[in-house]
Amino acid sequence: MSIERELFITEVALRDGSHAVAHQYTTEQVTQVAKALGEAGVPYIEVSHGDGLGGSSLQYGLSRTNEMELIEAAVSVCGSSNIAVLVLPGIGTIKDLKEAAKLGAKMARIGTHVTEADVAAQHIQTAKELGLETVGFLMMSHMASVHKLVEQAKLLESYGADTVYMFDSAGALLPHEVKERIHALRQSLSVNIGFHAHNNLSLALANTLAAIEEGATRIDGSIRCLGAGAGNTQTEVLVAVLDRMGISTGIDLYKIMDTAEEIIAPILQAPQEITRDSLVLGYAGVYSSFLLHAQRAAKKFGIDSRDILIELGRQKVVGGQEDMIVDVAAELAKNKAIYSV
Ligand SMILES: C[C@H](O)CC(=O)C(=O)O
Ligand SMILES: [Mn+2]
């Protein structure tokens, strides 16, 4: 029986949430979550290292469990849901993509920094050849003008992406900025438009509704806000709000609420709150996945993690430059030592 959906939600807790649990998911956890999400009727469930396939490394954080094992486990229990994988060209390879497809992944989500769409061409084309539904996405979208964003999105469309997403990776955009950007994308592209928010400024839901109002029909959510920084648009809340708005997602509200409460809450190392550090991510426009790296560096060098994040924002450091976090912390600690003499 096919389910009526006007809007398609991709649940990202098993990928974006990997950042929040320092990539420590076990096969048992992924199996339990993917099964429950499948039973709730979530159409797409993303499973990968937080930084995508191939992300397990000293630079990005070592995974506890091989992600292919997690993907295989999720595929085996997700029922009629589709497993999606995330790939950042330069980290994830074509070989990784092929392996995930072989294990039963049905969607590839291929992303680049907002000004670098051209590096996604080969990955998008391969995903299409593998018969995968293909999403192209642009990260850190607050860092580019509307004109630049549209130019880059058109490239993703020209490579064959079925859907183009705008990612507010830092949770830095305000609702009117989301509106303007999604409106421009809708005017300029023929493919589906998607939006991925972070809740660092407590605006994920407001921004998501602004995006939907302007024509986005693909939305990312993380159940119980289990995503990087303060998490993403909270899936179960989004489902409830859309239901009140008369927009069908095909997701069972009670089942998704139960999954959040009974399965996800016990996995969380701490409740997903807007802490002073996650607030600074949004305020300073810093990549949400830098949070734990910056907190570790702050501890190591005996400085305030907010100072590191503010400096990273000032220097416009982007995904892939995680090594800069320690450099910035060391420099701040050195200056602190000099000025305190
Ligand atoms: C690899 C990143 O964590 C992708 C993402 O979720 C974002 O940019 O936000
Ligand atoms: Mn994210």
Coordinates of N, CA, C and O in Angstrom, one line a residue, residues 182-246:
I182 N 15.3 30.2 -0.3 CA 14.5 29.1 -0.8 C 13.6 29.6 -2.0 O 13.4 28.9 -3.0
H183 N 13.1 30.8 -1.8 CA 12.3 31.4 -2.9 C 13.1 31.5 -4.2 O 12.7 31.1 -5.3
A184 N 14.4 32.0 -4.0 CA 15.3 32.1 -5.2 C 15.5 30.7 -5.8 O 15.6 30.5 -7.1
L185 N 15.7 29.7 -5.0 CA 16.0 28.4 -5.5 C 14.8 27.8 -6.2 O 14.9 27.3 -7.3
R186 N 13.6 28.1 -5.6 CA 12.4 27.5 -6.3 C 12.1 28.2 -7.6 O 11.7 27.5 -8.6
Q187 N 12.5 29.5 -7.7 CA 12.3 30.2 -9.0 C 13.3 29.7 -10.1 O 13.0 29.8 -11.2
S188 N 14.4 29.2 -9.6 CA 15.5 29.0 -10.6 C 15.7 27.5 -10.9 O 16.4 27.2 -11.9
L189 N 15.2 26.6 -10.1 CA 15.4 25.1 -10.4 C 14.1 24.4 -10.7 O 13.0 24.8 -10.3
S190 N 14.2 23.3 -11.4 CA 13.0 22.5 -11.7 C 12.9 21.3 -10.8 O 11.9 20.7 -10.6
V191 N 14.0 20.9 -10.1 CA 14.0 19.7 -9.3 C 13.4 20.1 -7.9 O 13.1 21.2 -7.6
N192 N 13.2 19.0 -7.0 CA 12.7 19.2 -5.7 C 13.7 20.1 -4.9 O 14.9 20.0 -5.0
I193 N 13.1 20.9 -4.0 CA 14.0 21.7 -3.1 C 13.9 21.2 -1.7 O 12.8 20.9 -1.2
G194 N 15.0 21.0 -1.0 CA 15.0 20.6 0.4 C 15.7 21.6 1.3 O 16.5 22.4 0.9
F195 N 15.5 21.4 2.6 CA 16.1 22.3 3.6 C 16.5 21.5 4.8 O 15.7 20.6 5.3
H196 N 17.6 21.8 5.4 CA 18.2 21.1 6.5 C 18.6 22.2 7.5 O 19.4 23.1 7.2
A197 N 18.0 22.2 8.7 CA 18.2 23.3 9.7 C 19.0 22.8 10.9 O 19.1 21.5 11.1
H198 N 19.6 23.7 11.6 CA 20.2 23.4 13.0 C 19.5 24.4 13.9 O 19.3 25.5 13.6
N199 N 19.3 23.9 15.2 CA 18.5 24.7 16.1 C 19.3 25.5 17.1 O 18.9 25.9 18.2
N200 N 20.5 25.9 16.7 CA 21.4 26.6 17.6 C 20.8 28.0 18.1 O 21.1 28.4 19.2
L201 N 20.0 28.6 17.2 CA 19.4 29.9 17.6 C 17.9 29.7 17.9 O 17.1 30.6 17.9
S202 N 17.5 28.4 18.1 CA 16.1 28.1 18.4 C 15.2 28.4 17.2 O 14.0 28.7 17.4
L203 N 15.8 28.4 16.0 CA 15.0 28.8 14.9 C 14.8 27.6 13.9 O 14.2 27.9 12.8
A204 N 15.1 26.4 14.2 CA 15.1 25.3 13.2 C 13.6 25.2 12.7 O 13.4 25.1 11.5
L205 N 12.7 25.1 13.6 CA 11.3 24.9 13.2 C 10.8 26.1 12.4 O 10.1 26.0 11.3
A206 N 11.0 27.3 12.9 CA 10.6 28.5 12.2 C 11.2 28.6 10.8 O 10.5 28.9 9.8
N207 N 12.5 28.3 10.7 CA 13.1 28.3 9.4 C 12.6 27.3 8.5 O 12.5 27.5 7.3
T208 N 12.3 26.1 9.1 CA 11.8 25.0 8.3 C 10.4 25.4 7.7 O 10.1 25.1 6.5
L209 N 9.6 26.0 8.5 CA 8.2 26.4 8.1 C 8.4 27.5 7.0 O 7.6 27.5 6.0
A210 N 9.3 28.4 7.2 CA 9.6 29.4 6.1 C 10.0 28.8 4.8 O 9.5 29.1 3.7
A211 N 10.8 27.7 4.9 CA 11.3 27.0 3.7 C 10.1 26.3 3.0 O 9.9 26.4 1.8
I212 N 9.2 25.7 3.8 CA 8.1 25.0 3.3 C 7.1 26.0 2.6 O 6.6 25.7 1.5
E213 N 6.9 27.1 3.2 CA 6.1 28.2 2.7 C 6.6 28.6 1.3 O 5.8 28.9 0.4
E214 N 7.9 28.6 1.1 CA 8.5 29.0 -0.2 C 8.7 27.8 -1.1 O 9.3 28.0 -2.2
G215 N 8.2 26.7 -0.8 CA 8.2 25.6 -1.8 C 9.1 24.4 -1.5 O 9.2 23.5 -2.4
A216 N 9.8 24.4 -0.4 CA 10.6 23.2 -0.1 C 9.6 22.0 0.3 O 8.7 22.2 1.0
T217 N 9.9 20.9 -0.3 CA 9.1 19.7 -0.1 C 9.9 18.5 0.5 O 9.3 17.5 0.8
R218 N 11.1 18.7 0.7 CA 12.0 17.7 1.3 C 12.6 18.4 2.6 O 13.3 19.4 2.4
I219 N 12.4 17.8 3.7 CA 12.9 18.4 4.9 C 13.6 17.4 5.8 O 13.2 16.2 5.9
D220 N 14.7 17.8 6.4 CA 15.5 16.9 7.3 C 15.0 17.2 8.8 O 14.8 18.4 9.1
G221 N 14.9 16.2 9.5 CA 14.6 16.3 10.9 C 15.4 15.4 11.7 O 15.9 14.3 11.2
S222 N 15.7 15.7 13.0 CA 16.3 14.7 13.9 C 15.4 14.5 15.1 O 15.0 15.5 15.8
I223 N 15.1 13.3 15.3 CA 14.2 12.9 16.4 C 14.9 13.3 17.7 O 16.0 13.0 17.9
R224 N 14.1 13.8 18.6 CA 14.5 14.3 19.9 C 15.7 15.3 19.7 O 16.5 15.5 20.6
C225 N 15.8 15.9 18.5 CA 16.9 16.9 18.2 C 18.2 16.3 18.2 O 19.2 16.9 18.5
L226 N 18.3 15.0 17.9 CA 19.6 14.3 18.0 C 20.4 14.5 16.7 O 20.5 13.8 15.8
G227 N 21.1 15.7 16.8 CA 21.9 16.1 15.7 C 23.1 17.0 16.2 O 23.1 17.2 17.4
A228 N 24.0 17.4 15.3 CA 25.1 18.2 15.8 C 24.7 19.5 16.4 O 23.6 20.1 16.0
G229 N 25.5 20.1 17.3 CA 25.1 21.4 17.9 C 23.9 21.2 18.8 O 23.8 20.2 19.5
A230 N 22.9 22.0 18.6 CA 21.6 21.9 19.3 C 20.7 20.9 18.6 O 19.5 20.8 19.0
G231 N 21.2 20.3 17.6 CA 20.3 19.4 16.8 C 19.6 20.1 15.7 O 19.9 21.2 15.4
N232 N 18.8 19.3 15.0 CA 18.1 19.8 13.8 C 16.6 20.2 14.2 O 16.3 20.3 15.3
T233 N 15.8 20.3 13.1 CA 14.4 20.4 13.4 C 13.9 19.2 14.0 O 14.1 18.1 13.5
Q234 N 13.2 19.3 15.1 CA 12.9 18.1 15.9 C 11.8 17.3 15.2 O 10.6 17.8 15.0
T235 N 12.1 16.1 14.7 CA 11.2 15.4 13.8 C 9.8 15.2 14.3 O 8.8 15.6 13.6
E236 N 9.6 14.8 15.6 CA 8.3 14.5 16.1 C 7.5 15.8 16.2 O 6.2 15.8 16.0
V237 N 8.2 16.9 16.5 CA 7.5 18.2 16.6 C 7.0 18.6 15.2 O 5.9 19.1 15.0
L238 N 7.9 18.5 14.3 CA 7.6 18.9 12.9 C 6.4 18.1 12.4 O 5.5 18.6 11.7
V239 N 6.4 16.8 12.7 CA 5.3 15.9 12.2 C 3.9 16.4 12.8 O 2.9 16.6 12.1
A240 N 4.0 16.8 14.1 CA 2.8 17.3 14.7 C 2.3 18.6 14.1 O 1.1 18.8 13.9
V241 N 3.3 19.5 13.9 CA 2.9 20.8 13.4 C 2.4 20.7 12.0 O 1.4 21.3 11.6
L242 N 3.0 19.9 11.2 CA 2.6 19.7 9.8 C 1.2 19.1 9.8 O 0.3 19.5 8.9
D243 N 0.9 18.2 10.7 CA -0.4 17.6 10.8 C -1.4 18.7 11.1 O -2.5 18.8 10.4
R244 N -1.1 19.6 12.0 CA -2.0 20.7 12.3 C -2.2 21.6 11.1 O -3.3 22.2 11.0
M245 N -1.2 21.7 10.3 CA -1.3 22.6 9.1 C -2.0 21.9 7.9 O -2.1 22.4 6.8
G246 N -2.3 20.6 8.1 CA -3.0 19.8 7.1 C -2.0 19.3 6.0 O -2.4 19.1 4.9

